[in-house]
């Protein structure tokens, strides 16, 4: 645990395609018990097709795209639940599953719900967020057993 920290609110960003209890547990340990956590599980937007057959453009998803969307929703929900169960215990945690491009989703979330620190699992995600203008990002990778 960090001996002295000014972090009171932190955001744990999940790639909706991964389960992350180890990373959540490590982040929780590193920052201590006093931190209020939010978890955002981000899943990608599916491509939409427009049809002019009826005279107006409307989003139309094929059956395989609908299946993919439902599967991603389940994965994202599982990832957020796994993170809470694995890392944050009984502490209150705000959770959201958001569809869209990761950097813009996180920036929108932080604009609405300011946090002291954004915690991610990979250096690639951290670099993208830092390039996107977020000032404080910590990488807490899962441990490999």
Tab-separated table of C-alpha atoms in Angstrom:
chain	number	residue	atom	x	y	z
A	1	UNK	CA	0.000	0.000	0.000
A	2	UNK	CA	1.163	3.543	-0.695
A	3	UNK	CA	2.066	5.069	2.681
A	4	UNK	CA	0.621	8.492	2.032
A	5	UNK	CA	-1.604	9.359	-0.857
A	6	UNK	CA	-3.930	12.181	-1.766
A	7	UNK	CA	-6.071	9.812	-3.833
A	8	UNK	CA	-9.604	9.710	-2.477
A	9	UNK	CA	-11.506	8.866	-5.688
A	10	UNK	CA	-10.200	6.459	-8.320
A	11	UNK	CA	-11.576	5.054	-11.545
A	12	UNK	CA	-10.781	1.468	-12.547
A	13	UNK	CA	-11.111	1.092	-16.327
A	14	UNK	CA	-11.866	-2.358	-17.682
A	15	UNK	CA	-11.609	-3.593	-21.202
A	16	UNK	CA	-15.018	-5.244	-21.517
A	17	UNK	CA	-13.467	-8.292	-23.123
A	18	UNK	CA	-11.356	-9.193	-20.080
A	19	UNK	CA	-12.019	-10.413	-16.581
A	20	UNK	CA	-9.856	-8.482	-14.138
A	21	UNK	CA	-10.151	-9.614	-10.525
A	22	UNK	CA	-6.369	-9.765	-10.044
A	23	UNK	CA	-5.840	-6.227	-11.305
A	24	UNK	CA	-8.709	-4.966	-9.160
A	25	UNK	CA	-7.296	-6.693	-6.092
A	26	UNK	CA	-3.835	-5.234	-6.771
A	27	UNK	CA	-5.201	-1.726	-7.344
A	28	UNK	CA	-7.230	-1.932	-4.156
A	29	UNK	CA	-4.166	-3.063	-2.208
A	30	UNK	CA	-1.879	-0.393	-3.681
A	31	UNK	CA	-4.177	2.535	-2.901
A	32	UNK	CA	-5.610	1.420	0.428
A	33	UNK	CA	-8.991	1.144	2.056
A	34	UNK	CA	-9.996	4.816	2.058
A	35	UNK	CA	-10.272	5.210	-1.711
A	36	UNK	CA	-13.750	5.441	-3.260
A	37	UNK	CA	-13.772	3.408	-6.462
A	38	UNK	CA	-15.709	3.632	-9.679
A	39	UNK	CA	-15.482	0.886	-12.293
A	40	UNK	CA	-16.169	1.525	-15.954
A	41	UNK	CA	-16.243	-1.453	-18.266
A	42	UNK	CA	-15.840	-0.219	-21.835
A	43	UNK	CA	-17.066	-2.228	-24.798
A	44	UNK	CA	-16.619	-1.257	-28.432
A	45	UNK	CA	-19.411	0.062	-30.614
A	46	UNK	CA	-20.575	-2.364	-33.253
A	47	UNK	CA	-20.641	-1.185	-36.850
A	48	UNK	CA	-24.080	-0.059	-37.969
A	49	UNK	CA	-25.506	-0.421	-41.406
A	50	UNK	CA	-28.049	1.921	-42.917
A	51	UNK	CA	-30.804	0.865	-45.213
A	52	UNK	CA	-32.425	3.177	-47.736
A	53	UNK	CA	-35.054	0.584	-48.654
A	54	UNK	CA	-37.782	2.303	-46.642
A	55	UNK	CA	-36.789	5.816	-47.651
A	56	UNK	CA	-34.977	6.689	-44.415
A	57	UNK	CA	-31.659	5.721	-42.880
A	58	UNK	CA	-32.019	3.558	-39.809
A	59	UNK	CA	-29.500	1.413	-37.957
A	60	UNK	CA	-29.872	-2.232	-38.915
A	61	UNK	CA	-27.923	-5.028	-37.255
A	62	UNK	CA	-27.504	-8.448	-38.785
A	63	UNK	CA	-28.283	-11.500	-36.631
A	64	UNK	CA	-24.563	-12.189	-36.145
A	65	UNK	CA	-23.999	-8.584	-35.028
A	66	UNK	CA	-26.908	-8.842	-32.597
A	67	UNK	CA	-25.364	-12.019	-31.174
A	68	UNK	CA	-21.975	-10.302	-30.896
A	69	UNK	CA	-23.541	-7.312	-29.130
A	70	UNK	CA	-25.370	-9.547	-26.638
A	71	UNK	CA	-22.179	-11.525	-26.000
A	72	UNK	CA	-20.165	-8.350	-25.395
A	73	UNK	CA	-22.821	-7.073	-23.000
A	74	UNK	CA	-22.558	-10.294	-21.011
A	75	UNK	CA	-18.759	-10.189	-21.028
A	76	UNK	CA	-18.736	-6.563	-19.885
A	77	UNK	CA	-21.151	-7.299	-17.051
A	78	UNK	CA	-19.069	-10.302	-16.019
A	79	UNK	CA	-15.875	-8.232	-16.086
A	80	UNK	CA	-17.340	-5.532	-13.845
A	81	UNK	CA	-18.758	-8.118	-11.444
A	82	UNK	CA	-15.476	-10.032	-11.386
A	83	UNK	CA	-13.547	-6.863	-10.603
A	84	UNK	CA	-15.812	-6.006	-7.704
A	85	UNK	CA	-15.848	-9.502	-6.289
A	86	UNK	CA	-12.140	-9.975	-6.798
A	87	UNK	CA	-10.752	-6.696	-5.631
A	88	UNK	CA	-13.021	-4.344	-3.825
A	89	UNK	CA	-14.824	-6.606	-1.381
A	90	UNK	CA	-17.684	-5.044	0.549
A	91	UNK	CA	-16.731	-1.455	-0.188
A	92	UNK	CA	-19.293	0.528	-2.162
A	93	UNK	CA	-18.247	0.721	-5.795
A	94	UNK	CA	-19.980	2.664	-8.552
A	95	UNK	CA	-20.148	0.575	-11.721
A	96	UNK	CA	-21.012	1.388	-15.307
A	97	UNK	CA	-20.870	-0.507	-18.573
A	98	UNK	CA	-20.383	1.942	-21.435
A	99	UNK	CA	-20.288	1.296	-25.170
A	100	UNK	CA	-17.876	3.329	-27.284
A	101	UNK	CA	-14.236	4.163	-27.962
A	102	UNK	CA	-12.198	3.771	-24.770
A	103	UNK	CA	-10.449	7.146	-24.568
A	104	UNK	CA	-13.584	9.180	-25.318
A	105	UNK	CA	-15.669	7.074	-22.912
A	106	UNK	CA	-13.184	7.573	-20.067
A	107	UNK	CA	-12.799	11.291	-20.759
A	108	UNK	CA	-16.595	11.767	-20.747
A	109	UNK	CA	-16.895	9.783	-17.518
A	110	UNK	CA	-14.132	11.767	-15.784
A	111	UNK	CA	-15.658	15.059	-16.954
A	112	UNK	CA	-18.938	14.085	-15.265
A	113	UNK	CA	-17.397	12.295	-12.254
A	114	UNK	CA	-13.985	13.802	-11.440
A	115	UNK	CA	-11.451	11.392	-9.948
A	116	UNK	CA	-7.915	11.777	-8.625
A	117	UNK	CA	-6.542	8.789	-10.519
A	118	UNK	CA	-7.463	6.483	-13.387
A	119	UNK	CA	-6.257	2.892	-12.978
A	120	UNK	CA	-5.801	0.629	-16.009
A	121	UNK	CA	-4.369	-2.808	-16.712
A	122	UNK	CA	-1.988	-2.140	-19.584
A	123	UNK	CA	0.609	0.362	-20.678
A	124	UNK	CA	-1.114	0.597	-24.085
A	125	UNK	CA	-4.340	1.806	-22.476
A	126	UNK	CA	-2.409	4.156	-20.178
A	127	UNK	CA	-0.549	5.676	-23.131
A	128	UNK	CA	-3.796	6.196	-25.053
A	129	UNK	CA	-5.415	7.916	-22.062
A	130	UNK	CA	-2.392	10.112	-21.414
A	131	UNK	CA	-2.269	11.047	-25.106
A	132	UNK	CA	-5.978	11.847	-24.818
A	133	UNK	CA	-5.292	14.412	-22.090
A	134	UNK	CA	-5.957	12.544	-18.863
A	135	UNK	CA	-3.358	13.715	-16.334
A	136	UNK	CA	-3.077	10.858	-13.832
A	137	UNK	CA	-3.032	7.230	-14.929
A	138	UNK	CA	-1.677	4.260	-12.970
A	139	UNK	CA	-1.028	0.854	-14.550
A	140	UNK	CA	-1.808	-2.081	-12.264
A	141	UNK	CA	-1.308	-5.291	-14.170
A	142	UNK	CA	-2.786	-8.608	-13.129
A	143	UNK	CA	-0.377	-10.949	-11.394
A	144	UNK	CA	0.459	-14.129	-13.221
A	145	UNK	CA	0.347	-17.172	-11.012
